[in-house]
Every structure is written in structure tokens, then in C-alpha cells.
Amino acid sequence: MACRGACCCSSAGRLNADNARFLLLAVLIVLYMLCGAAVFSAIELPTEREAKERWEERLENFTRRHNLSRAELRHFLREYEEASVAGIRVDDIRPRWDFTGAFYFVGTVVSTIGFGMTTPATIGGKIFLIFYGLIGCAGTILFFNLFLERLITVIAYVMKSCHERQLRRKGVLPHNGRRGSGTSEVDSLAGWKPSVYYVMLILCVASLIISCCASAMYTPIEGWSYFDSLYFCFVAFSTIGFGDLVSSQNIRYESQGLYRFGNFVFILMGVCCIYSLFNVISIVIKQSINWILKKFACKCCHRCQRRLFRSRRNVVMPGNVRSRRNISIETDAVNESDTDGRRLSGEMISMKDFLASNKVSLAIMQKQLSETANGYPRQMSSNSKQNGFSGGVGALAIMNNRLAETSVDR
């Protein structure tokens, strides 16, 4: 799959499908970052220059009016910057390190939001934060994974019920009291999984509803515009956490207890939904990468197969395939293939099968990590082997187990 033009045969052993997918994703991410940097620079750089010019003009007018030197004024401003790190602001704000302020801070730490409006100023606080965040972030990621597992289970159950209802309306499935001709349909429905795209749409709608409701609460209470509230919701729910807008920071609110409880609930629900949505989108991205690699592989493999037919020494016969398949030097394990039936017919081994027989030990290690995390060895179905997600660990493994990847062949 990862062959490159005319030299795909020589490089096939060195670059398998997983490595090709990794390299292509790395290249796409770098290109995405370069495009993003160009767009943000074009949009924000003129505003930054205008703000700097206005500030220099105000600074000059202030020093002239009050007969101050530039050095003294800049020294005073640096002292204010140091005070602002400790939580001191010009306007009255809530205490940063009382119990409620500290609880808000640890919430931003363990959720990895990290707004930055509150940071520890003492050495003891910084040392404690390192160990506290190490355990807290790991525990919160585990919570998000468990939430994702239950959320996808509920969505799959609801979508499966709707799918069964549609089949019963069409007469494909028998009703509850009858069995017979629909036995095969019932058996196939037992392994039915919802499509990634439907789940992505549901999570998008849920995240949008939560963001709109939260923005309707933030706009009158915090005094932000509705667009700024939506912007804050995305930055907070996605755990980007710039810190330019931070909720629940004023010293007093109307219905303060109710507002802070609502703020906590909205942030918790939003972070969970956006985390789940990111994992679904990552599956769609990986599926797109698989499609790109498949297109490249088709062109490369056709060229390789024509050359292999011309040269008798490059033909791989079933006996040779089976002798090479039993023991692998790199993986020290038996490499099974889904296409042994095709090989027994005397057909030449395909490039996909050749690469599959040369998996490196990293794939086995990834599978062992997955089995250890789940506490039992997991049986991989033929679907999971074909969709490029076999042996996933963490959130990707959860999504793969509960969703059906819509392949390009469907």
C-alpha cells in the first residue's frame, strides 16, 4: 500500500501501511498548520500593528502630560504585570485562592483546559501542581474514555432500535411473536453497528445545542456578545483554554450559586461531548487517509503486478507463501492472512498481503497494550482487520469497537 511509483517493490518491506498512514498524517498536519498560520497572520497581524501604534502614542502622551520618563513608566508597568500573574486586576474580581477559586483552578488543571488566569506563584505550589496534574489529568482522561464508551453505547442502542423498526415496517424482519424466514436477518442484525457519520452528526448537534444554551446564559450574566460567548464555549469545551475570556470571575453575580453550578455543568457536558466528537472526527480523518493510500496503492500495485508477471523469478507460489507465513523473523510470531484461500488457487500474492505478512513488532505491542488495558485478550473480527483500526488503544479502540467504519466499497 505504501509503494512509491516505480520503486514500490523495493520499498514495500521498509514502509508498511501503518507507517505510510503515520507519515501521510504527519505531512497533512504540517501543511494544515502552515495554512492556518498563513490565514491567522493575514487576519490578525494588521490589528496587532494598529494596537501597538495606539499604545505607543498613548504612552508618549501620558509621559509628556505627567512629566515621567519612559524608563520609570515601563518599570511600573512591569510591576503590574507581575502582580497580574498573582491574580491582581484593576477591576474587582473574585479571590483567586479561596476554596471556590482554588476548586475552579484545579478543575481547569485536571480537565487540561488551563485558562491561565490563575497560576501558582510559589515554588511549593508549582511542585505540587506537577504531581497533582500528573494523576489528575490521567484520571480525567480515563473518565472521558468511560463517558465516551457509554455515550456511544447509548447512541448505538437508539440507532439500532430505529433500524429494527424500519426493517419491521418494510417486512424484512419478523415481528416479536414470529420467527422463521427472518432468522438470517436477525443474525446479521445482532452484529449491526451504527455508521461513524451518523454518530458524528449526532455529536455535532449535541455539542451545538450545549454551546448555544451556555452562550445564552453567559451573554447577559458576563456581559459578552453572543458570538464571544460561542467562541468561549468552543475554546473551553475543546480544552484549548486561551484565557482571554473566562467565566465566573467577577466578585459578585445575580443568583451567584445557581450561575456557578450551571457554569460547572455546561463546561463538564461540553468537554465530554467535544472530546467524543474529536475522537469520531479522528476516525473519519483516518478513513480519508486510508482512502488516499488505497488510491496510491492501486496505481502502484498494478505496475508491480505487470512487472511480476513478466519476470518468472518474482512469482510467489502458494508453497512459498505458506512456508514464509508460518514464522516471521521480525515479529517472532505466526502471521495469518485472510487471503489464504486465494493463494491456494495459485494466484500471485498481492501487495497488500505481502505488506500484511511483514508487520513489525510495534503492531503486536499495540495489541498487547489493548488486551492489557481491557483485562482480556480481544478477538478481532474480519471487519476490524479490514478497516485499518485493528489493535487500537484508548479512545480509538473504543470507537472502533462500537462503530462501523463506512468503507469506500459500500
mmCIF file of C-alpha atoms in Angstrom:
data_model
loop_
_atom_site.group_PDB
_atom_site.id
_atom_site.type_symbol
_atom_site.label_atom_id
_atom_site.label_comp_id
_atom_site.label_asym_id
_atom_site.label_seq_id
_atom_site.Cartn_x
_atom_site.Cartn_y
_atom_site.Cartn_z
ATOM 1 C CA MET A 1 0.000 0.000 0.000
ATOM 2 C CA ALA A 2 2.850 2.343 0.726
ATOM 3 C CA CYS A 3 4.756 1.837 -2.501
ATOM 4 C CA ARG A 4 6.016 4.897 -4.304
ATOM 5 C CA GLY A 5 5.878 4.944 -8.113
ATOM 6 C CA ALA A 6 8.381 2.753 -9.896
ATOM 7 C CA CYS A 7 10.334 1.764 -6.748
ATOM 8 C CA CYS A 8 7.369 0.479 -4.763
ATOM 9 C CA CYS A 9 8.625 -3.119 -4.860
ATOM 10 C CA SER A 10 11.961 -2.290 -3.223
ATOM 11 C CA SER A 11 10.475 -0.016 -0.564
ATOM 12 C CA ALA A 12 7.485 -2.222 0.330
ATOM 13 C CA GLY A 13 9.340 -4.111 3.019
ATOM 14 C CA ARG A 14 10.552 -0.927 4.695
ATOM 15 C CA LEU A 15 7.303 1.027 4.674
ATOM 16 C CA ASN A 16 4.136 -0.803 5.567
ATOM 17 C CA ALA A 17 0.584 0.515 5.630
ATOM 18 C CA ASP A 18 0.705 1.759 9.239
ATOM 19 C CA ASN A 19 3.932 3.685 8.658
ATOM 20 C CA ALA A 20 2.565 5.145 5.438
ATOM 21 C CA ARG A 21 -0.572 6.259 7.251
ATOM 22 C CA PHE A 22 1.530 7.829 10.013
ATOM 23 C CA LEU A 23 3.807 9.690 7.596
ATOM 24 C CA LEU A 24 0.914 10.926 5.463
ATOM 25 C CA LEU A 25 -0.910 12.188 8.560
ATOM 26 C CA ALA A 26 2.242 13.963 9.766
ATOM 27 C CA VAL A 27 2.643 15.676 6.385
ATOM 28 C CA LEU A 28 -1.027 16.699 6.328
ATOM 29 C CA ILE A 29 -0.820 18.116 9.861
ATOM 30 C CA VAL A 30 2.254 20.181 8.959
ATOM 31 C CA LEU A 31 0.520 21.504 5.843
ATOM 32 C CA TYR A 32 -2.604 22.247 7.896
ATOM 33 C CA MET A 33 -0.528 24.192 10.423
ATOM 34 C CA LEU A 34 1.234 26.158 7.679
ATOM 35 C CA CYS A 35 -2.102 27.088 6.093
ATOM 36 C CA GLY A 36 -3.527 28.064 9.486
ATOM 37 C CA ALA A 37 -0.501 30.213 10.278
ATOM 38 C CA ALA A 38 -0.836 31.999 6.947
ATOM 39 C CA VAL A 39 -4.546 32.692 7.462
ATOM 40 C CA PHE A 40 -4.203 33.916 11.070
ATOM 41 C CA SER A 41 -1.198 36.052 10.179
ATOM 42 C CA ALA A 42 -3.138 37.715 7.353
ATOM 43 C CA ILE A 43 -6.146 38.346 9.599
ATOM 44 C CA GLU A 44 -4.563 39.317 12.921
ATOM 45 C CA LEU A 45 -1.231 40.979 12.034
ATOM 46 C CA PRO A 46 -2.725 44.332 10.864
ATOM 47 C CA THR A 47 -4.768 44.588 14.059
ATOM 48 C CA GLU A 48 -1.688 43.862 16.167
ATOM 49 C CA ARG A 49 0.289 46.618 14.427
ATOM 50 C CA GLU A 50 -2.525 49.130 14.870
ATOM 51 C CA ALA A 51 -2.830 48.282 18.578
ATOM 52 C CA LYS A 52 0.923 48.666 19.045
ATOM 53 C CA GLU A 53 0.914 52.070 17.343
ATOM 54 C CA ARG A 54 -2.014 53.271 19.513
ATOM 55 C CA TRP A 55 -0.273 52.060 22.665
ATOM 56 C CA GLU A 56 2.988 53.821 21.801
ATOM 57 C CA GLU A 57 1.052 57.033 21.147
ATOM 58 C CA ARG A 58 -0.818 56.813 24.467
ATOM 59 C CA LEU A 59 2.403 56.026 26.309
ATOM 60 C CA GLU A 60 4.106 59.043 24.804
ATOM 61 C CA ASN A 61 1.170 61.353 25.657
ATOM 62 C CA PHE A 62 0.995 60.029 29.234
ATOM 63 C CA THR A 63 4.695 60.536 29.927
ATOM 64 C CA ARG A 64 4.603 64.058 28.474
ATOM 65 C CA ARG A 65 1.460 65.052 30.392
ATOM 66 C CA HIS A 66 2.692 63.792 33.791
ATOM 67 C CA ASN A 67 6.364 64.611 33.237
ATOM 68 C CA LEU A 68 7.519 60.995 33.624
ATOM 69 C CA SER A 69 10.395 59.250 31.990
ATOM 70 C CA ARG A 70 9.766 56.269 29.744
ATOM 71 C CA ALA A 71 12.014 54.068 31.896
ATOM 72 C CA GLU A 72 10.064 54.795 35.122
ATOM 73 C CA LEU A 73 6.713 54.176 33.464
ATOM 74 C CA ARG A 74 7.849 50.906 31.894
ATOM 75 C CA HIS A 75 9.228 49.746 35.256
ATOM 76 C CA PHE A 76 5.839 50.443 36.855
ATOM 77 C CA LEU A 77 4.034 48.539 34.107
ATOM 78 C CA ARG A 78 6.337 45.543 34.569
ATOM 79 C CA GLU A 79 5.472 45.507 38.277
ATOM 80 C CA TYR A 80 1.781 45.467 37.364
ATOM 81 C CA GLU A 81 2.388 42.531 35.016
ATOM 82 C CA GLU A 82 3.982 40.624 37.893
ATOM 83 C CA ALA A 83 1.008 41.473 40.095
ATOM 84 C CA SER A 84 -1.428 40.323 37.445
ATOM 85 C CA VAL A 85 0.226 36.887 37.442
ATOM 86 C CA ALA A 86 -0.682 36.602 41.125
ATOM 87 C CA GLY A 87 -4.315 37.424 40.284
ATOM 88 C CA ILE A 88 -4.355 41.196 40.877
ATOM 89 C CA ARG A 89 -6.507 43.147 38.434
ATOM 90 C CA VAL A 90 -7.649 46.763 38.087
ATOM 91 C CA ASP A 91 -11.323 45.798 38.425
ATOM 92 C CA ASP A 92 -12.661 43.958 41.442
ATOM 93 C CA ILE A 93 -12.680 40.212 40.829
ATOM 94 C CA ARG A 94 -13.324 37.161 42.969
ATOM 95 C CA PRO A 95 -10.465 35.937 45.163
ATOM 96 C CA ARG A 96 -8.315 33.521 43.222
ATOM 97 C CA TRP A 97 -7.143 31.266 46.056
ATOM 98 C CA ASP A 98 -10.113 30.922 48.392
ATOM 99 C CA PHE A 99 -11.667 27.444 48.355
ATOM 100 C CA THR A 100 -14.101 28.111 45.491
ATOM 101 C CA GLY A 101 -11.407 29.856 43.433
ATOM 102 C CA ALA A 102 -8.956 27.015 44.077
ATOM 103 C CA PHE A 103 -11.626 24.457 43.128
ATOM 104 C CA TYR A 104 -12.177 26.291 39.839
ATOM 105 C CA PHE A 105 -8.410 26.253 39.280
ATOM 106 C CA VAL A 106 -7.992 22.511 39.878
ATOM 107 C CA GLY A 107 -10.952 21.946 37.545
ATOM 108 C CA THR A 108 -9.072 23.710 34.747
ATOM 109 C CA VAL A 109 -5.975 21.648 35.586
ATOM 110 C CA VAL A 110 -7.427 18.135 35.574
ATOM 111 C CA SER A 111 -9.607 18.874 32.533
ATOM 112 C CA THR A 112 -6.485 20.202 30.720
ATOM 113 C CA ILE A 113 -8.323 23.452 29.885
ATOM 114 C CA GLY A 114 -5.734 25.638 31.639
ATOM 115 C CA PHE A 115 -7.191 29.114 31.134
ATOM 116 C CA GLY A 116 -4.082 30.729 32.625
ATOM 117 C CA MET A 117 -5.880 33.408 34.604
ATOM 118 C CA THR A 118 -4.742 31.693 37.828
ATOM 119 C CA THR A 119 -1.306 30.149 38.223
ATOM 120 C CA PRO A 120 0.676 29.141 41.312
ATOM 121 C CA ALA A 121 3.229 31.777 42.299
ATOM 122 C CA THR A 122 5.133 29.856 44.983
ATOM 123 C CA ILE A 123 7.709 27.106 44.463
ATOM 124 C CA GLY A 124 5.706 24.765 46.687
ATOM 125 C CA GLY A 125 2.574 25.350 44.638
ATOM 126 C CA LYS A 126 4.397 24.708 41.353
ATOM 127 C CA ILE A 127 5.944 21.456 42.648
ATOM 128 C CA PHE A 128 2.578 20.252 43.970
ATOM 129 C CA LEU A 129 0.930 21.136 40.644
ATOM 130 C CA ILE A 130 3.340 18.859 38.738
ATOM 131 C CA PHE A 131 2.402 15.751 40.745
ATOM 132 C CA TYR A 132 -1.247 16.754 41.181
ATOM 133 C CA GLY A 133 -1.720 17.354 37.451
ATOM 134 C CA LEU A 134 0.035 14.095 36.545
ATOM 135 C CA ILE A 135 -2.512 11.990 38.422
ATOM 136 C CA GLY A 136 -5.491 14.300 37.900
ATOM 137 C CA CYS A 137 -5.126 14.593 34.121
ATOM 138 C CA ALA A 138 -4.682 10.822 33.753
ATOM 139 C CA GLY A 139 -7.789 10.161 35.843
ATOM 140 C CA THR A 140 -9.845 12.697 33.914
ATOM 141 C CA ILE A 141 -8.795 11.219 30.560
ATOM 142 C CA LEU A 142 -9.905 7.817 31.866
ATOM 143 C CA PHE A 143 -13.242 9.383 32.861
ATOM 144 C CA PHE A 144 -13.644 10.876 29.375
ATOM 145 C CA ASN A 145 -12.920 7.477 27.799
ATOM 146 C CA LEU A 146 -15.516 5.778 30.017
ATOM 147 C CA PHE A 147 -18.015 8.536 29.243
ATOM 148 C CA LEU A 148 -17.290 8.075 25.540
ATOM 149 C CA GLU A 149 -17.849 4.328 25.839
ATOM 150 C CA ARG A 150 -21.236 4.763 27.494
ATOM 151 C CA LEU A 151 -22.295 7.572 25.188
ATOM 152 C CA ILE A 152 -21.516 5.548 22.068
ATOM 153 C CA THR A 153 -23.297 2.537 23.589
ATOM 154 C CA VAL A 154 -26.448 4.592 24.160
ATOM 155 C CA ILE A 155 -26.301 6.118 20.671
ATOM 156 C CA ALA A 156 -25.747 2.679 19.124
ATOM 157 C CA TYR A 157 -28.689 1.230 21.065
ATOM 158 C CA VAL A 158 -31.027 4.025 19.968
ATOM 159 C CA MET A 159 -29.918 3.841 16.333
ATOM 160 C CA LYS A 160 -30.194 0.054 16.331
ATOM 161 C CA SER A 161 -33.762 0.280 17.677
ATOM 162 C CA CYS A 162 -34.657 2.752 14.925
ATOM 163 C CA HIS A 163 -33.022 0.473 12.348
ATOM 164 C CA GLU A 164 -35.018 -2.528 13.590
ATOM 165 C CA ARG A 165 -38.217 -0.518 13.446
ATOM 166 C CA GLN A 166 -37.544 0.446 9.843
ATOM 167 C CA LEU A 167 -36.842 -3.174 8.898
ATOM 168 C CA ARG A 168 -40.070 -4.331 10.531
ATOM 169 C CA ARG A 169 -42.031 -1.708 8.622
ATOM 170 C CA LYS A 170 -40.539 -2.970 5.377
ATOM 171 C CA GLY A 171 -41.337 -6.558 6.358
ATOM 172 C CA VAL A 172 -37.711 -7.670 6.288
ATOM 173 C CA LEU A 173 -37.674 -8.517 9.996
ATOM 174 C CA PRO A 174 -40.402 -10.640 11.636
ATOM 175 C CA HIS A 175 -42.395 -9.108 14.477
ATOM 176 C CA ASN A 176 -41.712 -10.093 18.073
ATOM 177 C CA GLY A 177 -44.023 -13.075 18.109
ATOM 178 C CA ARG A 178 -42.908 -14.664 14.828
ATOM 179 C CA ARG A 179 -39.686 -16.363 13.755
ATOM 180 C CA GLY A 180 -38.869 -18.158 10.614
ATOM 181 C CA SER A 181 -37.769 -16.680 7.349
ATOM 182 C CA GLY A 182 -36.194 -13.678 9.070
ATOM 183 C CA THR A 183 -33.628 -15.719 11.005
ATOM 184 C CA SER A 184 -30.740 -14.666 8.774
ATOM 185 C CA GLU A 185 -31.724 -11.011 9.068
ATOM 186 C CA VAL A 186 -31.894 -11.326 12.872
ATOM 187 C CA ASP A 187 -28.439 -12.919 12.951
ATOM 188 C CA SER A 188 -26.986 -10.164 10.781
ATOM 189 C CA LEU A 189 -28.663 -7.504 12.907
ATOM 190 C CA ALA A 190 -27.010 -8.875 16.040
ATOM 191 C CA GLY A 191 -23.640 -7.572 14.857
ATOM 192 C CA TRP A 192 -25.007 -4.340 13.422
ATOM 193 C CA LYS A 193 -23.107 -1.161 14.333
ATOM 194 C CA PRO A 194 -24.012 2.450 13.548
ATOM 195 C CA SER A 195 -22.109 4.387 10.932
ATOM 196 C CA VAL A 196 -19.409 6.816 12.048
ATOM 197 C CA TYR A 197 -21.034 9.612 10.065
ATOM 198 C CA TYR A 198 -24.392 9.341 11.853
ATOM 199 C CA VAL A 199 -22.668 9.369 15.245
ATOM 200 C CA MET A 200 -20.590 12.376 14.190
ATOM 201 C CA LEU A 201 -23.753 14.212 13.145
ATOM 202 C CA ILE A 202 -25.456 13.422 16.463
ATOM 203 C CA LEU A 203 -22.446 14.611 18.476
ATOM 204 C CA CYS A 204 -22.199 17.785 16.361
ATOM 205 C CA VAL A 205 -25.841 18.603 17.050
ATOM 206 C CA ALA A 206 -25.458 17.836 20.770
ATOM 207 C CA SER A 207 -22.331 19.999 21.063
ATOM 208 C CA LEU A 208 -24.035 22.836 19.172
ATOM 209 C CA ILE A 209 -27.103 22.694 21.425
ATOM 210 C CA ILE A 210 -24.972 22.763 24.583
ATOM 211 C CA SER A 211 -22.877 25.654 23.242
ATOM 212 C CA CYS A 212 -25.948 27.686 22.248
ATOM 213 C CA CYS A 213 -27.624 27.145 25.636
ATOM 214 C CA ALA A 214 -24.426 28.012 27.502
ATOM 215 C CA SER A 215 -23.946 31.138 25.367
ATOM 216 C CA ALA A 216 -27.485 32.234 26.163
ATOM 217 C CA MET A 217 -26.521 32.044 29.850
ATOM 218 C CA TYR A 218 -23.119 33.770 29.502
ATOM 219 C CA THR A 219 -24.281 36.692 27.349
ATOM 220 C CA PRO A 220 -26.460 38.533 29.921
ATOM 221 C CA ILE A 221 -24.510 37.470 33.029
ATOM 222 C CA GLU A 222 -20.925 38.055 31.846
ATOM 223 C CA GLY A 223 -21.801 40.961 29.521
ATOM 224 C CA TRP A 224 -20.259 39.307 26.452
ATOM 225 C CA SER A 225 -21.679 39.358 22.969
ATOM 226 C CA TYR A 226 -23.373 36.156 21.847
ATOM 227 C CA PHE A 227 -20.580 35.456 19.344
ATOM 228 C CA ASP A 228 -17.924 35.923 22.042
ATOM 229 C CA SER A 229 -19.876 33.513 24.226
ATOM 230 C CA LEU A 230 -19.898 30.909 21.453
ATOM 231 C CA TYR A 231 -16.179 31.489 20.963
ATOM 232 C CA PHE A 232 -15.572 30.957 24.692
ATOM 233 C CA CYS A 233 -17.623 27.752 24.628
ATOM 234 C CA PHE A 234 -15.514 26.234 21.871
ATOM 235 C CA VAL A 235 -12.216 27.317 23.451
ATOM 236 C CA ALA A 236 -13.262 25.962 26.851
ATOM 237 C CA PHE A 237 -15.047 22.771 25.719
ATOM 238 C CA SER A 238 -12.171 21.789 23.418
ATOM 239 C CA THR A 239 -9.721 22.372 26.343
ATOM 240 C CA ILE A 240 -7.746 24.905 24.296
ATOM 241 C CA GLY A 241 -8.209 27.448 27.083
ATOM 242 C CA PHE A 242 -6.635 30.684 25.848
ATOM 243 C CA GLY A 243 -7.744 32.634 28.911
ATOM 244 C CA ASP A 244 -8.803 35.818 27.075
ATOM 245 C CA LEU A 245 -12.392 35.124 28.149
ATOM 246 C CA VAL A 246 -13.015 33.272 31.417
ATOM 247 C CA SER A 247 -16.405 32.717 33.011
ATOM 248 C CA SER A 248 -17.348 33.146 36.676
ATOM 249 C CA GLN A 249 -14.538 35.600 37.526
ATOM 250 C CA ASN A 250 -16.442 38.622 38.802
ATOM 251 C CA ILE A 251 -16.694 39.148 42.526
ATOM 252 C CA ARG A 252 -20.492 39.105 42.548
ATOM 253 C CA TYR A 253 -23.312 37.846 40.313
ATOM 254 C CA GLU A 254 -27.051 37.714 40.485
ATOM 255 C CA SER A 255 -28.043 34.204 41.631
ATOM 256 C CA GLN A 256 -24.350 33.528 42.082
ATOM 257 C CA GLY A 257 -24.654 29.956 43.396
ATOM 258 C CA LEU A 258 -27.032 28.910 40.629
ATOM 259 C CA TYR A 259 -24.850 30.517 37.954
ATOM 260 C CA ARG A 260 -21.656 28.829 39.125
ATOM 261 C CA PHE A 261 -23.413 25.464 39.268
ATOM 262 C CA GLY A 262 -24.752 25.985 35.739
ATOM 263 C CA ASN A 263 -21.291 27.031 34.553
ATOM 264 C CA PHE A 264 -19.809 23.825 36.005
ATOM 265 C CA VAL A 265 -22.478 21.629 34.397
ATOM 266 C CA PHE A 266 -22.175 23.263 30.964
ATOM 267 C CA ILE A 267 -18.373 23.012 30.933
ATOM 268 C CA LEU A 268 -18.483 19.360 32.037
ATOM 269 C CA MET A 269 -21.081 18.389 29.428
ATOM 270 C CA GLY A 270 -19.390 20.427 26.709
ATOM 271 C CA VAL A 271 -15.932 18.975 27.334
ATOM 272 C CA CYS A 272 -17.312 15.409 27.285
ATOM 273 C CA CYS A 273 -19.246 15.971 24.039
ATOM 274 C CA ILE A 274 -16.409 17.762 22.245
ATOM 275 C CA TYR A 275 -13.933 15.086 23.376
ATOM 276 C CA SER A 276 -16.209 12.406 21.929
ATOM 277 C CA LEU A 277 -16.682 14.432 18.742
ATOM 278 C CA PHE A 278 -12.918 14.842 18.290
ATOM 279 C CA ASN A 279 -12.446 11.081 18.519
ATOM 280 C CA VAL A 280 -15.150 10.452 15.908
ATOM 281 C CA ILE A 281 -13.630 13.081 13.598
ATOM 282 C CA SER A 282 -10.220 11.442 14.042
ATOM 283 C CA ILE A 283 -11.718 8.178 12.761
ATOM 284 C CA VAL A 284 -13.128 9.989 9.721
ATOM 285 C CA ILE A 285 -9.714 11.581 9.095
ATOM 286 C CA LYS A 286 -8.037 8.193 9.358
ATOM 287 C CA GLN A 287 -10.592 6.749 6.963
ATOM 288 C CA SER A 288 -9.813 9.530 4.470
ATOM 289 C CA ILE A 289 -6.101 8.773 4.801
ATOM 290 C CA ASN A 290 -6.823 5.092 4.143
ATOM 291 C CA TRP A 291 -8.729 6.094 1.010
ATOM 292 C CA ILE A 292 -5.811 8.232 -0.229
ATOM 293 C CA LEU A 293 -3.337 5.426 0.415
ATOM 294 C CA LYS A 294 -5.621 2.944 -1.298
ATOM 295 C CA LYS A 295 -5.704 5.118 -4.424
ATOM 296 C CA PHE A 296 -1.921 5.303 -4.442
ATOM 297 C CA ALA A 297 -1.654 1.569 -3.782
ATOM 298 C CA CYS A 298 -3.929 0.670 -6.689
ATOM 299 C CA LYS A 299 -1.716 2.533 -9.161
ATOM 300 C CA CYS A 300 1.489 1.181 -7.661
ATOM 301 C CA CYS A 301 0.281 -2.408 -7.377
ATOM 302 C CA HIS A 302 -0.897 -2.539 -10.984
ATOM 303 C CA ARG A 303 2.588 -1.543 -12.133
ATOM 304 C CA CYS A 304 4.201 -4.039 -9.765
ATOM 305 C CA GLN A 305 1.946 -6.887 -10.843
ATOM 306 C CA ARG A 306 2.697 -6.284 -14.525
ATOM 307 C CA ARG A 307 6.411 -6.492 -13.781
ATOM 308 C CA LEU A 308 5.999 -9.589 -11.659
ATOM 309 C CA PHE A 309 4.154 -11.367 -14.461
ATOM 310 C CA ARG A 310 6.963 -10.538 -16.870
ATOM 311 C CA SER A 311 9.642 -11.954 -14.569
ATOM 312 C CA ARG A 312 9.244 -15.597 -13.532
ATOM 313 C CA ARG A 313 11.555 -15.301 -10.541
ATOM 314 C CA ASN A 314 9.313 -12.751 -8.865
ATOM 315 C CA VAL A 315 6.254 -15.015 -8.888
ATOM 316 C CA VAL A 316 5.263 -16.128 -5.379
ATOM 317 C CA MET A 317 3.733 -19.593 -5.363
ATOM 318 C CA PRO A 318 1.392 -20.964 -2.683
ATOM 319 C CA GLY A 319 4.026 -23.289 -1.220
ATOM 320 C CA ASN A 320 6.496 -20.469 -0.784
ATOM 321 C CA VAL A 321 3.862 -18.243 0.734
ATOM 322 C CA ARG A 322 2.899 -20.841 3.292
ATOM 323 C CA SER A 323 6.494 -21.567 4.282
ATOM 324 C CA ARG A 324 7.170 -17.851 4.751
ATOM 325 C CA ARG A 325 3.923 -17.288 6.545
ATOM 326 C CA ASN A 326 4.492 -19.660 9.421
ATOM 327 C CA ILE A 327 7.361 -17.854 11.157
ATOM 328 C CA SER A 328 8.330 -14.203 10.931
ATOM 329 C CA ILE A 329 11.803 -13.076 11.977
ATOM 330 C CA GLU A 330 10.735 -9.569 12.860
ATOM 331 C CA THR A 331 7.602 -10.399 14.818
ATOM 332 C CA ASP A 332 8.646 -13.835 16.134
ATOM 333 C CA ALA A 333 5.063 -14.942 15.672
ATOM 334 C CA VAL A 334 2.789 -16.694 13.236
ATOM 335 C CA ASN A 335 1.375 -14.351 10.616
ATOM 336 C CA GLU A 336 -2.077 -15.352 9.472
ATOM 337 C CA SER A 337 -3.818 -13.845 6.470
ATOM 338 C CA ASP A 338 -7.392 -13.503 5.419
ATOM 339 C CA THR A 339 -6.481 -14.440 1.864
ATOM 340 C CA ASP A 340 -5.039 -17.969 2.224
ATOM 341 C CA GLY A 341 -7.935 -19.301 0.169
ATOM 342 C CA ARG A 342 -6.929 -17.108 -2.759
ATOM 343 C CA ARG A 343 -3.291 -18.123 -2.500
ATOM 344 C CA LEU A 344 -4.117 -21.863 -2.705
ATOM 345 C CA SER A 345 -5.572 -21.270 -6.149
ATOM 346 C CA GLY A 346 -2.108 -20.436 -7.483
ATOM 347 C CA GLU A 347 -2.768 -16.704 -7.741
ATOM 348 C CA MET A 348 0.127 -14.354 -7.237
ATOM 349 C CA ILE A 349 0.287 -12.706 -3.785
ATOM 350 C CA SER A 350 -0.933 -9.130 -3.815
ATOM 351 C CA MET A 351 0.998 -6.174 -2.486
ATOM 352 C CA LYS A 352 -1.487 -5.794 0.361
ATOM 353 C CA ASP A 353 -0.936 -9.391 1.502
ATOM 354 C CA PHE A 354 2.808 -9.049 1.138
ATOM 355 C CA LEU A 355 2.848 -5.995 3.408
ATOM 356 C CA ALA A 356 0.483 -7.638 5.879
ATOM 357 C CA SER A 357 2.946 -10.530 6.276
ATOM 358 C CA ASN A 358 5.740 -8.104 7.227
ATOM 359 C CA LYS A 359 4.154 -6.312 10.182
ATOM 360 C CA VAL A 360 6.707 -5.062 12.678
ATOM 361 C CA SER A 361 6.672 -5.831 16.387
ATOM 362 C CA LEU A 362 5.034 -2.470 17.124
ATOM 363 C CA ALA A 363 1.693 -3.826 15.943
ATOM 364 C CA ILE A 364 1.980 -6.783 18.340
ATOM 365 C CA MET A 365 2.953 -4.468 21.181
ATOM 366 C CA GLN A 366 -0.070 -2.271 20.444
ATOM 367 C CA LYS A 367 -2.362 -5.299 20.534
ATOM 368 C CA GLN A 368 -0.874 -6.422 23.845
ATOM 369 C CA LEU A 369 -1.406 -2.957 25.301
ATOM 370 C CA SER A 370 -5.038 -3.077 24.204
ATOM 371 C CA GLU A 371 -5.548 -6.526 25.758
ATOM 372 C CA THR A 372 -3.866 -5.458 28.985
ATOM 373 C CA ALA A 373 -5.988 -2.306 29.226
ATOM 374 C CA ASN A 374 -9.196 -4.311 28.787
ATOM 375 C CA GLY A 375 -8.125 -7.183 31.030
ATOM 376 C CA TYR A 376 -8.670 -9.968 28.463
ATOM 377 C CA PRO A 377 -7.475 -10.949 25.025
ATOM 378 C CA ARG A 378 -9.752 -9.454 22.396
ATOM 379 C CA GLN A 379 -10.894 -11.315 19.340
ATOM 380 C CA MET A 380 -10.672 -9.283 16.184
ATOM 381 C CA SER A 381 -13.395 -9.646 13.668
ATOM 382 C CA SER A 382 -12.816 -9.592 9.957
ATOM 383 C CA ASN A 383 -14.335 -6.101 9.789
ATOM 384 C CA SER A 384 -11.853 -4.700 12.268
ATOM 385 C CA LYS A 385 -8.981 -6.143 10.283
ATOM 386 C CA GLN A 386 -10.164 -4.585 7.078
ATOM 387 C CA ASN A 387 -10.947 -1.083 8.227
ATOM 388 C CA GLY A 388 -7.428 -0.208 9.376
ATOM 389 C CA PHE A 389 -8.232 0.117 13.074
ATOM 390 C CA SER A 390 -7.179 -3.263 14.424
ATOM 391 C CA GLY A 391 -5.145 -3.066 17.595
ATOM 392 C CA GLY A 392 -6.192 0.447 18.551
ATOM 393 C CA VAL A 393 -5.548 1.670 22.068
ATOM 394 C CA GLY A 394 -7.602 4.117 24.134
ATOM 395 C CA ALA A 395 -10.375 6.223 22.652
ATOM 396 C CA LEU A 396 -9.768 4.983 19.092
ATOM 397 C CA ALA A 397 -10.183 1.392 20.246
ATOM 398 C CA ILE A 398 -13.454 2.308 21.989
ATOM 399 C CA MET A 399 -14.787 3.994 18.867
ATOM 400 C CA ASN A 400 -13.693 1.122 16.651
ATOM 401 C CA ASN A 401 -15.402 -1.487 18.819
ATOM 402 C CA ARG A 402 -18.721 0.310 18.836
ATOM 403 C CA LEU A 403 -18.895 1.891 15.416
ATOM 404 C CA ALA A 404 -18.818 0.539 11.905
ATOM 405 C CA GLU A 405 -16.436 2.387 9.634
ATOM 406 C CA THR A 406 -18.152 3.158 6.366
ATOM 407 C CA SER A 407 -15.643 1.961 3.807
ATOM 408 C CA VAL A 408 -15.352 3.260 0.283
ATOM 409 C CA ASP A 409 -16.597 -0.050 -1.076
ATOM 410 C CA ARG A 410 -20.066 0.326 0.421
#
